[in-house]
Amino acid sequence: MSNPRRPRLFRPETLTALGIIAVAVAFMAPTAALKPISAFLPATMLIGMAVLSLFLLLVDQRAAGAGEDAPPMTASPKRVLGAFLMIVCYALSTDYVGFYISTAVVIPLVAYVFGYRSLPGLALATCIVLGAIYLIFDVAMAQTFPVGRLWKS
Protein backbone atom coordinates (compact mmCIF):
# COMPACT_ATOMS: atom_id res chain seq x y z
CA MET A 1 0.00 0.00 0.00
CA SER A 2 1.51 3.26 -1.04
CA ASN A 3 1.62 6.35 1.13
CA PRO A 4 1.16 9.42 -1.05
CA ARG A 5 3.83 11.96 -0.18
CA ARG A 6 3.37 15.67 -0.46
CA PRO A 7 5.78 17.53 -2.72
CA ARG A 8 9.03 18.47 -1.01
CA LEU A 9 8.48 22.19 -1.59
CA PHE A 10 5.27 22.17 0.48
CA ARG A 11 7.01 21.16 3.70
CA PRO A 12 6.33 23.79 6.42
CA GLU A 13 9.98 24.59 7.11
CA THR A 14 10.71 24.89 3.41
CA LEU A 15 7.79 27.27 2.94
CA THR A 16 8.92 29.32 5.93
CA ALA A 17 12.47 29.54 4.62
CA LEU A 18 11.30 30.52 1.13
CA GLY A 19 8.98 33.17 2.60
CA ILE A 20 11.74 34.72 4.70
CA ILE A 21 14.13 34.74 1.74
CA ALA A 22 11.47 36.44 -0.43
CA VAL A 23 10.81 39.11 2.22
CA ALA A 24 14.53 39.72 2.76
CA VAL A 25 15.13 40.10 -0.96
CA ALA A 26 12.13 42.44 -1.29
CA PHE A 27 13.45 44.71 1.48
CA MET A 28 16.92 44.85 -0.10
CA ALA A 29 15.63 47.19 -2.83
CA PRO A 30 14.79 50.09 -0.46
CA THR A 31 17.96 49.37 1.49
CA ALA A 32 20.04 49.77 -1.67
CA ALA A 33 18.74 53.34 -2.03
CA LEU A 34 20.30 54.38 1.31
CA LYS A 35 23.78 55.75 1.78
CA PRO A 36 26.24 52.87 2.17
CA ILE A 37 26.98 53.53 5.83
CA SER A 38 23.26 53.87 6.62
CA ALA A 39 22.44 50.70 4.74
CA PHE A 40 25.04 48.65 6.59
CA LEU A 41 22.84 47.43 9.48
CA PRO A 42 19.64 46.69 7.54
CA ALA A 43 21.56 45.05 4.71
CA THR A 44 23.52 42.94 7.18
CA MET A 45 20.32 41.89 8.95
CA LEU A 46 18.58 41.06 5.68
CA ILE A 47 21.53 39.09 4.38
CA GLY A 48 21.75 37.26 7.70
CA MET A 49 18.06 36.37 7.56
CA ALA A 50 18.43 35.13 3.99
CA VAL A 51 21.52 33.05 4.79
CA LEU A 52 19.93 31.47 7.87
CA SER A 53 16.77 30.76 5.89
CA LEU A 54 18.84 29.20 3.13
CA PHE A 55 20.47 26.99 5.76
CA LEU A 56 17.01 26.02 7.07
CA LEU A 57 15.90 25.27 3.52
CA LEU A 58 18.91 23.04 2.85
CA VAL A 59 18.53 21.13 6.12
CA ASP A 60 14.82 20.59 5.51
CA GLN A 61 15.33 19.49 1.92
CA ARG A 62 18.10 17.14 3.02
CA ALA A 63 15.71 15.62 5.57
CA ALA A 64 13.07 15.32 2.86
CA GLY A 65 15.58 13.60 0.60
CA ALA A 66 16.33 11.12 3.38
CA GLY A 67 12.63 10.29 3.55
CA GLU A 68 11.96 11.91 6.92
CA ASP A 69 8.44 13.10 7.44
CA ALA A 70 7.95 16.80 7.93
CA PRO A 71 6.70 17.94 11.33
CA PRO A 72 2.97 18.55 11.08
CA MET A 73 2.00 22.05 10.07
CA THR A 74 -0.64 22.11 12.78
CA ALA A 75 2.02 21.96 15.48
CA SER A 76 2.82 25.67 15.25
CA PRO A 77 1.05 27.47 12.39
CA LYS A 78 0.18 30.38 14.65
CA ARG A 79 3.84 30.82 15.52
CA VAL A 80 4.89 30.86 11.85
CA LEU A 81 2.13 33.25 10.84
CA GLY A 82 2.85 35.37 13.89
CA ALA A 83 6.52 35.62 12.93
CA PHE A 84 5.63 36.87 9.45
CA LEU A 85 3.07 39.27 10.90
CA MET A 86 5.67 40.61 13.34
CA ILE A 87 8.13 41.23 10.50
CA VAL A 88 5.53 43.24 8.60
CA CYS A 89 4.44 45.15 11.73
CA TYR A 90 8.08 45.88 12.64
CA ALA A 91 8.78 47.32 9.20
CA LEU A 92 5.67 49.49 9.33
CA SER A 93 6.21 50.62 12.91
CA THR A 94 9.83 51.54 12.20
CA ASP A 95 8.58 53.81 9.45
CA TYR A 96 5.85 55.40 11.58
CA VAL A 97 7.13 55.45 15.19
CA GLY A 98 10.86 55.03 14.66
CA PHE A 99 13.57 52.45 14.98
CA TYR A 100 14.31 52.51 18.71
CA ILE A 101 10.70 52.35 19.93
CA SER A 102 9.84 49.62 17.43
CA THR A 103 12.92 47.60 18.29
CA ALA A 104 12.31 47.99 22.03
CA VAL A 105 8.88 46.43 21.53
CA VAL A 106 9.81 43.74 18.99
CA ILE A 107 12.84 42.21 20.72
CA PRO A 108 11.05 41.05 23.89
CA LEU A 109 7.89 40.22 21.95
CA VAL A 110 9.70 37.88 19.56
CA ALA A 111 11.63 36.22 22.39
CA TYR A 112 8.41 35.78 24.39
CA VAL A 113 6.50 34.32 21.45
CA PHE A 114 9.29 31.84 20.81
CA GLY A 115 9.27 30.61 24.38
CA TYR A 116 11.59 32.77 26.50
CA ARG A 117 9.52 33.77 29.53
CA SER A 118 11.92 35.47 31.96
CA LEU A 119 10.86 39.10 32.21
CA PRO A 120 14.18 40.29 33.71
CA GLY A 121 16.00 38.40 30.94
CA LEU A 122 13.80 40.00 28.27
CA ALA A 123 14.41 43.46 29.71
CA LEU A 124 18.16 42.86 29.96
CA ALA A 125 18.41 41.49 26.42
CA THR A 126 16.44 44.43 25.05
CA CYS A 127 18.67 46.94 26.85
CA ILE A 128 21.85 45.19 25.70
CA VAL A 129 20.77 45.02 22.05
CA LEU A 130 19.49 48.59 21.93
CA GLY A 131 22.50 49.90 23.84
CA ALA A 132 24.91 48.09 21.52
CA ILE A 133 23.13 49.41 18.44
CA TYR A 134 23.13 52.93 19.87
CA LEU A 135 26.82 52.83 20.78
CA ILE A 136 27.94 51.29 17.50
CA PHE A 137 25.82 53.25 15.07
CA ASP A 138 24.83 56.51 16.76
CA VAL A 139 27.95 57.19 18.81
CA ALA A 140 30.78 55.46 16.93
CA MET A 141 29.51 55.81 13.36
CA ALA A 142 27.42 58.99 13.78
CA GLN A 143 24.48 57.40 12.00
CA THR A 144 20.88 58.04 12.92
CA PHE A 145 18.05 55.61 12.57
CA PRO A 146 14.57 56.52 11.35
CA VAL A 147 12.72 58.56 13.95
CA GLY A 148 9.31 57.84 12.46
CA ARG A 149 6.84 59.87 10.50
CA LEU A 150 4.72 60.57 13.60
CA TRP A 151 7.52 62.56 15.27
CA LYS A 152 8.66 64.56 12.24
CA SER A 153 5.76 67.01 12.05
mmCIF file of the C-alpha atoms, coordinates in Angstrom:
data_MODEL
# 
_entry.id   MODEL 
# 
loop_
_atom_site.group_PDB 
_atom_site.id 
_atom_site.type_symbol 
_atom_site.label_atom_id 
_atom_site.label_alt_id 
_atom_site.label_comp_id 
_atom_site.label_asym_id 
_atom_site.label_entity_id 
_atom_site.label_seq_id 
_atom_site.pdbx_PDB_ins_code 
_atom_site.Cartn_x 
_atom_site.Cartn_y 
_atom_site.Cartn_z 
_atom_site.occupancy 
_atom_site.B_iso_or_equiv 
_atom_site.pdbx_formal_charge 
_atom_site.auth_seq_id 
_atom_site.auth_comp_id 
_atom_site.auth_asym_id 
_atom_site.auth_atom_id 
_atom_site.pdbx_PDB_model_num 
ATOM 1   C CA . MET A 1 1   ? 0.000  0.000  0.000  1.00 0.00 ? 1   MET A CA 1 
ATOM 2   C CA . SER A 1 2   ? 1.507  3.256  -1.039 1.00 0.00 ? 2   SER A CA 1 
ATOM 3   C CA . ASN A 1 3   ? 1.623  6.352  1.132  1.00 0.00 ? 3   ASN A CA 1 
ATOM 4   C CA . PRO A 1 4   ? 1.161  9.420  -1.050 1.00 0.00 ? 4   PRO A CA 1 
ATOM 5   C CA . ARG A 1 5   ? 3.834  11.964 -0.183 1.00 0.00 ? 5   ARG A CA 1 
ATOM 6   C CA . ARG A 1 6   ? 3.371  15.668 -0.464 1.00 0.00 ? 6   ARG A CA 1 
ATOM 7   C CA . PRO A 1 7   ? 5.780  17.535 -2.723 1.00 0.00 ? 7   PRO A CA 1 
ATOM 8   C CA . ARG A 1 8   ? 9.030  18.475 -1.007 1.00 0.00 ? 8   ARG A CA 1 
ATOM 9   C CA . LEU A 1 9   ? 8.476  22.190 -1.588 1.00 0.00 ? 9   LEU A CA 1 
ATOM 10  C CA . PHE A 1 10  ? 5.269  22.169 0.477  1.00 0.00 ? 10  PHE A CA 1 
ATOM 11  C CA . ARG A 1 11  ? 7.014  21.158 3.703  1.00 0.00 ? 11  ARG A CA 1 
ATOM 12  C CA . PRO A 1 12  ? 6.327  23.790 6.425  1.00 0.00 ? 12  PRO A CA 1 
ATOM 13  C CA . GLU A 1 13  ? 9.983  24.588 7.113  1.00 0.00 ? 13  GLU A CA 1 
ATOM 14  C CA . THR A 1 14  ? 10.712 24.886 3.408  1.00 0.00 ? 14  THR A CA 1 
ATOM 15  C CA . LEU A 1 15  ? 7.787  27.269 2.936  1.00 0.00 ? 15  LEU A CA 1 
ATOM 16  C CA . THR A 1 16  ? 8.922  29.323 5.928  1.00 0.00 ? 16  THR A CA 1 
ATOM 17  C CA . ALA A 1 17  ? 12.467 29.543 4.623  1.00 0.00 ? 17  ALA A CA 1 
ATOM 18  C CA . LEU A 1 18  ? 11.298 30.522 1.134  1.00 0.00 ? 18  LEU A CA 1 
ATOM 19  C CA . GLY A 1 19  ? 8.978  33.173 2.603  1.00 0.00 ? 19  GLY A CA 1 
ATOM 20  C CA . ILE A 1 20  ? 11.739 34.717 4.696  1.00 0.00 ? 20  ILE A CA 1 
ATOM 21  C CA . ILE A 1 21  ? 14.128 34.739 1.737  1.00 0.00 ? 21  ILE A CA 1 
ATOM 22  C CA . ALA A 1 22  ? 11.475 36.441 -0.426 1.00 0.00 ? 22  ALA A CA 1 
ATOM 23  C CA . VAL A 1 23  ? 10.814 39.111 2.216  1.00 0.00 ? 23  VAL A CA 1 
ATOM 24  C CA . ALA A 1 24  ? 14.535 39.718 2.761  1.00 0.00 ? 24  ALA A CA 1 
ATOM 25  C CA . VAL A 1 25  ? 15.132 40.104 -0.962 1.00 0.00 ? 25  VAL A CA 1 
ATOM 26  C CA . ALA A 1 26  ? 12.127 42.442 -1.290 1.00 0.00 ? 26  ALA A CA 1 
ATOM 27  C CA . PHE A 1 27  ? 13.446 44.709 1.483  1.00 0.00 ? 27  PHE A CA 1 
ATOM 28  C CA . MET A 1 28  ? 16.918 44.849 -0.104 1.00 0.00 ? 28  MET A CA 1 
ATOM 29  C CA . ALA A 1 29  ? 15.629 47.194 -2.827 1.00 0.00 ? 29  ALA A CA 1 
ATOM 30  C CA . PRO A 1 30  ? 14.787 50.093 -0.461 1.00 0.00 ? 30  PRO A CA 1 
ATOM 31  C CA . THR A 1 31  ? 17.962 49.375 1.487  1.00 0.00 ? 31  THR A CA 1 
ATOM 32  C CA . ALA A 1 32  ? 20.044 49.772 -1.669 1.00 0.00 ? 32  ALA A CA 1 
ATOM 33  C CA . ALA A 1 33  ? 18.736 53.337 -2.027 1.00 0.00 ? 33  ALA A CA 1 
ATOM 34  C CA . LEU A 1 34  ? 20.297 54.383 1.310  1.00 0.00 ? 34  LEU A CA 1 
ATOM 35  C CA . LYS A 1 35  ? 23.785 55.753 1.779  1.00 0.00 ? 35  LYS A CA 1 
ATOM 36  C CA . PRO A 1 36  ? 26.239 52.870 2.170  1.00 0.00 ? 36  PRO A CA 1 
ATOM 37  C CA . ILE A 1 37  ? 26.984 53.534 5.828  1.00 0.00 ? 37  ILE A CA 1 
ATOM 38  C CA . SER A 1 38  ? 23.260 53.873 6.620  1.00 0.00 ? 38  SER A CA 1 
ATOM 39  C CA . ALA A 1 39  ? 22.440 50.696 4.742  1.00 0.00 ? 39  ALA A CA 1 
ATOM 40  C CA . PHE A 1 40  ? 25.040 48.649 6.592  1.00 0.00 ? 40  PHE A CA 1 
ATOM 41  C CA . LEU A 1 41  ? 22.842 47.434 9.481  1.00 0.00 ? 41  LEU A CA 1 
ATOM 42  C CA . PRO A 1 42  ? 19.643 46.691 7.544  1.00 0.00 ? 42  PRO A CA 1 
ATOM 43  C CA . ALA A 1 43  ? 21.562 45.053 4.712  1.00 0.00 ? 43  ALA A CA 1 
ATOM 44  C CA . THR A 1 44  ? 23.520 42.944 7.184  1.00 0.00 ? 44  THR A CA 1 
ATOM 45  C CA . MET A 1 45  ? 20.324 41.887 8.953  1.00 0.00 ? 45  MET A CA 1 
ATOM 46  C CA . LEU A 1 46  ? 18.576 41.058 5.678  1.00 0.00 ? 46  LEU A CA 1 
ATOM 47  C CA . ILE A 1 47  ? 21.535 39.085 4.376  1.00 0.00 ? 47  ILE A CA 1 
ATOM 48  C CA . GLY A 1 48  ? 21.754 37.260 7.704  1.00 0.00 ? 48  GLY A CA 1 
ATOM 49  C CA . MET A 1 49  ? 18.063 36.374 7.559  1.00 0.00 ? 49  MET A CA 1 
ATOM 50  C CA . ALA A 1 50  ? 18.425 35.126 3.988  1.00 0.00 ? 50  ALA A CA 1 
ATOM 51  C CA . VAL A 1 51  ? 21.525 33.053 4.785  1.00 0.00 ? 51  VAL A CA 1 
ATOM 52  C CA . LEU A 1 52  ? 19.935 31.472 7.866  1.00 0.00 ? 52  LEU A CA 1 
ATOM 53  C CA . SER A 1 53  ? 16.774 30.757 5.887  1.00 0.00 ? 53  SER A CA 1 
ATOM 54  C CA . LEU A 1 54  ? 18.838 29.199 3.130  1.00 0.00 ? 54  LEU A CA 1 
ATOM 55  C CA . PHE A 1 55  ? 20.475 26.987 5.762  1.00 0.00 ? 55  PHE A CA 1 
ATOM 56  C CA . LEU A 1 56  ? 17.009 26.020 7.071  1.00 0.00 ? 56  LEU A CA 1 
ATOM 57  C CA . LEU A 1 57  ? 15.901 25.267 3.520  1.00 0.00 ? 57  LEU A CA 1 
ATOM 58  C CA . LEU A 1 58  ? 18.913 23.042 2.851  1.00 0.00 ? 58  LEU A CA 1 
ATOM 59  C CA . VAL A 1 59  ? 18.533 21.134 6.118  1.00 0.00 ? 59  VAL A CA 1 
ATOM 60  C CA . ASP A 1 60  ? 14.823 20.589 5.511  1.00 0.00 ? 60  ASP A CA 1 
ATOM 61  C CA . GLN A 1 61  ? 15.327 19.490 1.919  1.00 0.00 ? 61  GLN A CA 1 
ATOM 62  C CA . ARG A 1 62  ? 18.095 17.136 3.016  1.00 0.00 ? 62  ARG A CA 1 
ATOM 63  C CA . ALA A 1 63  ? 15.707 15.625 5.573  1.00 0.00 ? 63  ALA A CA 1 
ATOM 64  C CA . ALA A 1 64  ? 13.071 15.324 2.862  1.00 0.00 ? 64  ALA A CA 1 
ATOM 65  C CA . GLY A 1 65  ? 15.582 13.599 0.602  1.00 0.00 ? 65  GLY A CA 1 
ATOM 66  C CA . ALA A 1 66  ? 16.334 11.120 3.384  1.00 0.00 ? 66  ALA A CA 1 
ATOM 67  C CA . GLY A 1 67  ? 12.634 10.292 3.549  1.00 0.00 ? 67  GLY A CA 1 
ATOM 68  C CA . GLU A 1 68  ? 11.956 11.909 6.915  1.00 0.00 ? 68  GLU A CA 1 
ATOM 69  C CA . ASP A 1 69  ? 8.436  13.099 7.437  1.00 0.00 ? 69  ASP A CA 1 
ATOM 70  C CA . ALA A 1 70  ? 7.947  16.805 7.934  1.00 0.00 ? 70  ALA A CA 1 
ATOM 71  C CA . PRO A 1 71  ? 6.695  17.944 11.328 1.00 0.00 ? 71  PRO A CA 1 
ATOM 72  C CA . PRO A 1 72  ? 2.968  18.549 11.082 1.00 0.00 ? 72  PRO A CA 1 
ATOM 73  C CA . MET A 1 73  ? 1.998  22.046 10.068 1.00 0.00 ? 73  MET A CA 1 
ATOM 74  C CA . THR A 1 74  ? -0.643 22.109 12.778 1.00 0.00 ? 74  THR A CA 1 
ATOM 75  C CA . ALA A 1 75  ? 2.020  21.960 15.485 1.00 0.00 ? 75  ALA A CA 1 
ATOM 76  C CA . SER A 1 76  ? 2.820  25.670 15.247 1.00 0.00 ? 76  SER A CA 1 
ATOM 77  C CA . PRO A 1 77  ? 1.050  27.465 12.391 1.00 0.00 ? 77  PRO A CA 1 
ATOM 78  C CA . LYS A 1 78  ? 0.182  30.384 14.647 1.00 0.00 ? 78  LYS A CA 1 
ATOM 79  C CA . ARG A 1 79  ? 3.837  30.815 15.522 1.00 0.00 ? 79  ARG A CA 1 
ATOM 80  C CA . VAL A 1 80  ? 4.890  30.863 11.848 1.00 0.00 ? 80  VAL A CA 1 
ATOM 81  C CA . LEU A 1 81  ? 2.130  33.248 10.841 1.00 0.00 ? 81  LEU A CA 1 
ATOM 82  C CA . GLY A 1 82  ? 2.852  35.366 13.892 1.00 0.00 ? 82  GLY A CA 1 
ATOM 83  C CA . ALA A 1 83  ? 6.522  35.620 12.930 1.00 0.00 ? 83  ALA A CA 1 
ATOM 84  C CA . PHE A 1 84  ? 5.629  36.875 9.452  1.00 0.00 ? 84  PHE A CA 1 
ATOM 85  C CA . LEU A 1 85  ? 3.074  39.274 10.900 1.00 0.00 ? 85  LEU A CA 1 
ATOM 86  C CA . MET A 1 86  ? 5.670  40.611 13.341 1.00 0.00 ? 86  MET A CA 1 
ATOM 87  C CA . ILE A 1 87  ? 8.129  41.230 10.501 1.00 0.00 ? 87  ILE A CA 1 
ATOM 88  C CA . VAL A 1 88  ? 5.531  43.244 8.600  1.00 0.00 ? 88  VAL A CA 1 
ATOM 89  C CA . CYS A 1 89  ? 4.444  45.145 11.733 1.00 0.00 ? 89  CYS A CA 1 
ATOM 90  C CA . TYR A 1 90  ? 8.076  45.876 12.644 1.00 0.00 ? 90  TYR A CA 1 
ATOM 91  C CA . ALA A 1 91  ? 8.784  47.324 9.203  1.00 0.00 ? 91  ALA A CA 1 
ATOM 92  C CA . LEU A 1 92  ? 5.671  49.487 9.327  1.00 0.00 ? 92  LEU A CA 1 
ATOM 93  C CA . SER A 1 93  ? 6.209  50.623 12.910 1.00 0.00 ? 93  SER A CA 1 
ATOM 94  C CA . THR A 1 94  ? 9.828  51.540 12.195 1.00 0.00 ? 94  THR A CA 1 
ATOM 95  C CA . ASP A 1 95  ? 8.581  53.811 9.445  1.00 0.00 ? 95  ASP A CA 1 
ATOM 96  C CA . TYR A 1 96  ? 5.853  55.403 11.582 1.00 0.00 ? 96  TYR A CA 1 
ATOM 97  C CA . VAL A 1 97  ? 7.131  55.452 15.185 1.00 0.00 ? 97  VAL A CA 1 
ATOM 98  C CA . GLY A 1 98  ? 10.857 55.029 14.659 1.00 0.00 ? 98  GLY A CA 1 
ATOM 99  C CA . PHE A 1 99  ? 13.572 52.452 14.983 1.00 0.00 ? 99  PHE A CA 1 
ATOM 100 C CA . TYR A 1 100 ? 14.306 52.505 18.710 1.00 0.00 ? 100 TYR A CA 1 
ATOM 101 C CA . ILE A 1 101 ? 10.705 52.352 19.928 1.00 0.00 ? 101 ILE A CA 1 
ATOM 102 C CA . SER A 1 102 ? 9.838  49.621 17.431 1.00 0.00 ? 102 SER A CA 1 
ATOM 103 C CA . THR A 1 103 ? 12.920 47.601 18.292 1.00 0.00 ? 103 THR A CA 1 
ATOM 104 C CA . ALA A 1 104 ? 12.314 47.986 22.026 1.00 0.00 ? 104 ALA A CA 1 
ATOM 105 C CA . VAL A 1 105 ? 8.876  46.426 21.534 1.00 0.00 ? 105 VAL A CA 1 
ATOM 106 C CA . VAL A 1 106 ? 9.805  43.744 18.994 1.00 0.00 ? 106 VAL A CA 1 
ATOM 107 C CA . ILE A 1 107 ? 12.844 42.209 20.720 1.00 0.00 ? 107 ILE A CA 1 
ATOM 108 C CA . PRO A 1 108 ? 11.049 41.049 23.886 1.00 0.00 ? 108 PRO A CA 1 
ATOM 109 C CA . LEU A 1 109 ? 7.888  40.216 21.945 1.00 0.00 ? 109 LEU A CA 1 
ATOM 110 C CA . VAL A 1 110 ? 9.702  37.876 19.559 1.00 0.00 ? 110 VAL A CA 1 
ATOM 111 C CA . ALA A 1 111 ? 11.629 36.224 22.386 1.00 0.00 ? 111 ALA A CA 1 
ATOM 112 C CA . TYR A 1 112 ? 8.413  35.777 24.394 1.00 0.00 ? 112 TYR A CA 1 
ATOM 113 C CA . VAL A 1 113 ? 6.503  34.319 21.450 1.00 0.00 ? 113 VAL A CA 1 
ATOM 114 C CA . PHE A 1 114 ? 9.289  31.837 20.808 1.00 0.00 ? 114 PHE A CA 1 
ATOM 115 C CA . GLY A 1 115 ? 9.270  30.607 24.376 1.00 0.00 ? 115 GLY A CA 1 
ATOM 116 C CA . TYR A 1 116 ? 11.588 32.767 26.499 1.00 0.00 ? 116 TYR A CA 1 
ATOM 117 C CA . ARG A 1 117 ? 9.518  33.773 29.531 1.00 0.00 ? 117 ARG A CA 1 
ATOM 118 C CA . SER A 1 118 ? 11.920 35.467 31.961 1.00 0.00 ? 118 SER A CA 1 
ATOM 119 C CA . LEU A 1 119 ? 10.859 39.103 32.206 1.00 0.00 ? 119 LEU A CA 1 
ATOM 120 C CA . PRO A 1 120 ? 14.179 40.289 33.705 1.00 0.00 ? 120 PRO A CA 1 
ATOM 121 C CA . GLY A 1 121 ? 16.003 38.404 30.944 1.00 0.00 ? 121 GLY A CA 1 
ATOM 122 C CA . LEU A 1 122 ? 13.803 40.001 28.273 1.00 0.00 ? 122 LEU A CA 1 
ATOM 123 C CA . ALA A 1 123 ? 14.409 43.462 29.707 1.00 0.00 ? 123 ALA A CA 1 
ATOM 124 C CA . LEU A 1 124 ? 18.161 42.864 29.961 1.00 0.00 ? 124 LEU A CA 1 
ATOM 125 C CA . ALA A 1 125 ? 18.406 41.486 26.416 1.00 0.00 ? 125 ALA A CA 1 
ATOM 126 C CA . THR A 1 126 ? 16.445 44.433 25.048 1.00 0.00 ? 126 THR A CA 1 
ATOM 127 C CA . CYS A 1 127 ? 18.671 46.936 26.855 1.00 0.00 ? 127 CYS A CA 1 
ATOM 128 C CA . ILE A 1 128 ? 21.847 45.189 25.700 1.00 0.00 ? 128 ILE A CA 1 
ATOM 129 C CA . VAL A 1 129 ? 20.770 45.017 22.051 1.00 0.00 ? 129 VAL A CA 1 
ATOM 130 C CA . LEU A 1 130 ? 19.489 48.587 21.928 1.00 0.00 ? 130 LEU A CA 1 
ATOM 131 C CA . GLY A 1 131 ? 22.501 49.895 23.835 1.00 0.00 ? 131 GLY A CA 1 
ATOM 132 C CA . ALA A 1 132 ? 24.911 48.089 21.522 1.00 0.00 ? 132 ALA A CA 1 
ATOM 133 C CA . ILE A 1 133 ? 23.133 49.408 18.436 1.00 0.00 ? 133 ILE A CA 1 
ATOM 134 C CA . TYR A 1 134 ? 23.127 52.933 19.866 1.00 0.00 ? 134 TYR A CA 1 
ATOM 135 C CA . LEU A 1 135 ? 26.824 52.832 20.784 1.00 0.00 ? 135 LEU A CA 1 
ATOM 136 C CA . ILE A 1 136 ? 27.939 51.294 17.503 1.00 0.00 ? 136 ILE A CA 1 
ATOM 137 C CA . PHE A 1 137 ? 25.821 53.248 15.067 1.00 0.00 ? 137 PHE A CA 1 
ATOM 138 C CA . ASP A 1 138 ? 24.829 56.509 16.763 1.00 0.00 ? 138 ASP A CA 1 
ATOM 139 C CA . VAL A 1 139 ? 27.953 57.192 18.812 1.00 0.00 ? 139 VAL A CA 1 
ATOM 140 C CA . ALA A 1 140 ? 30.783 55.461 16.931 1.00 0.00 ? 140 ALA A CA 1 
ATOM 141 C CA . MET A 1 141 ? 29.510 55.810 13.361 1.00 0.00 ? 141 MET A CA 1 
ATOM 142 C CA . ALA A 1 142 ? 27.419 58.995 13.782 1.00 0.00 ? 142 ALA A CA 1 
ATOM 143 C CA . GLN A 1 143 ? 24.478 57.396 12.001 1.00 0.00 ? 143 GLN A CA 1 
ATOM 144 C CA . THR A 1 144 ? 20.878 58.039 12.924 1.00 0.00 ? 144 THR A CA 1 
ATOM 145 C CA . PHE A 1 145 ? 18.050 55.611 12.570 1.00 0.00 ? 145 PHE A CA 1 
ATOM 146 C CA . PRO A 1 146 ? 14.572 56.517 11.347 1.00 0.00 ? 146 PRO A CA 1 
ATOM 147 C CA . VAL A 1 147 ? 12.717 58.560 13.948 1.00 0.00 ? 147 VAL A CA 1 
ATOM 148 C CA . GLY A 1 148 ? 9.312  57.843 12.456 1.00 0.00 ? 148 GLY A CA 1 
ATOM 149 C CA . ARG A 1 149 ? 6.835  59.872 10.504 1.00 0.00 ? 149 ARG A CA 1 
ATOM 150 C CA . LEU A 1 150 ? 4.722  60.570 13.598 1.00 0.00 ? 150 LEU A CA 1 
ATOM 151 C CA . TRP A 1 151 ? 7.517  62.557 15.265 1.00 0.00 ? 151 TRP A CA 1 
ATOM 152 C CA . LYS A 1 152 ? 8.660  64.558 12.240 1.00 0.00 ? 152 LYS A CA 1 
ATOM 153 C CA . SER A 1 153 ? 5.762  67.013 12.055 1.00 0.00 ? 153 SER A CA 1 
# 
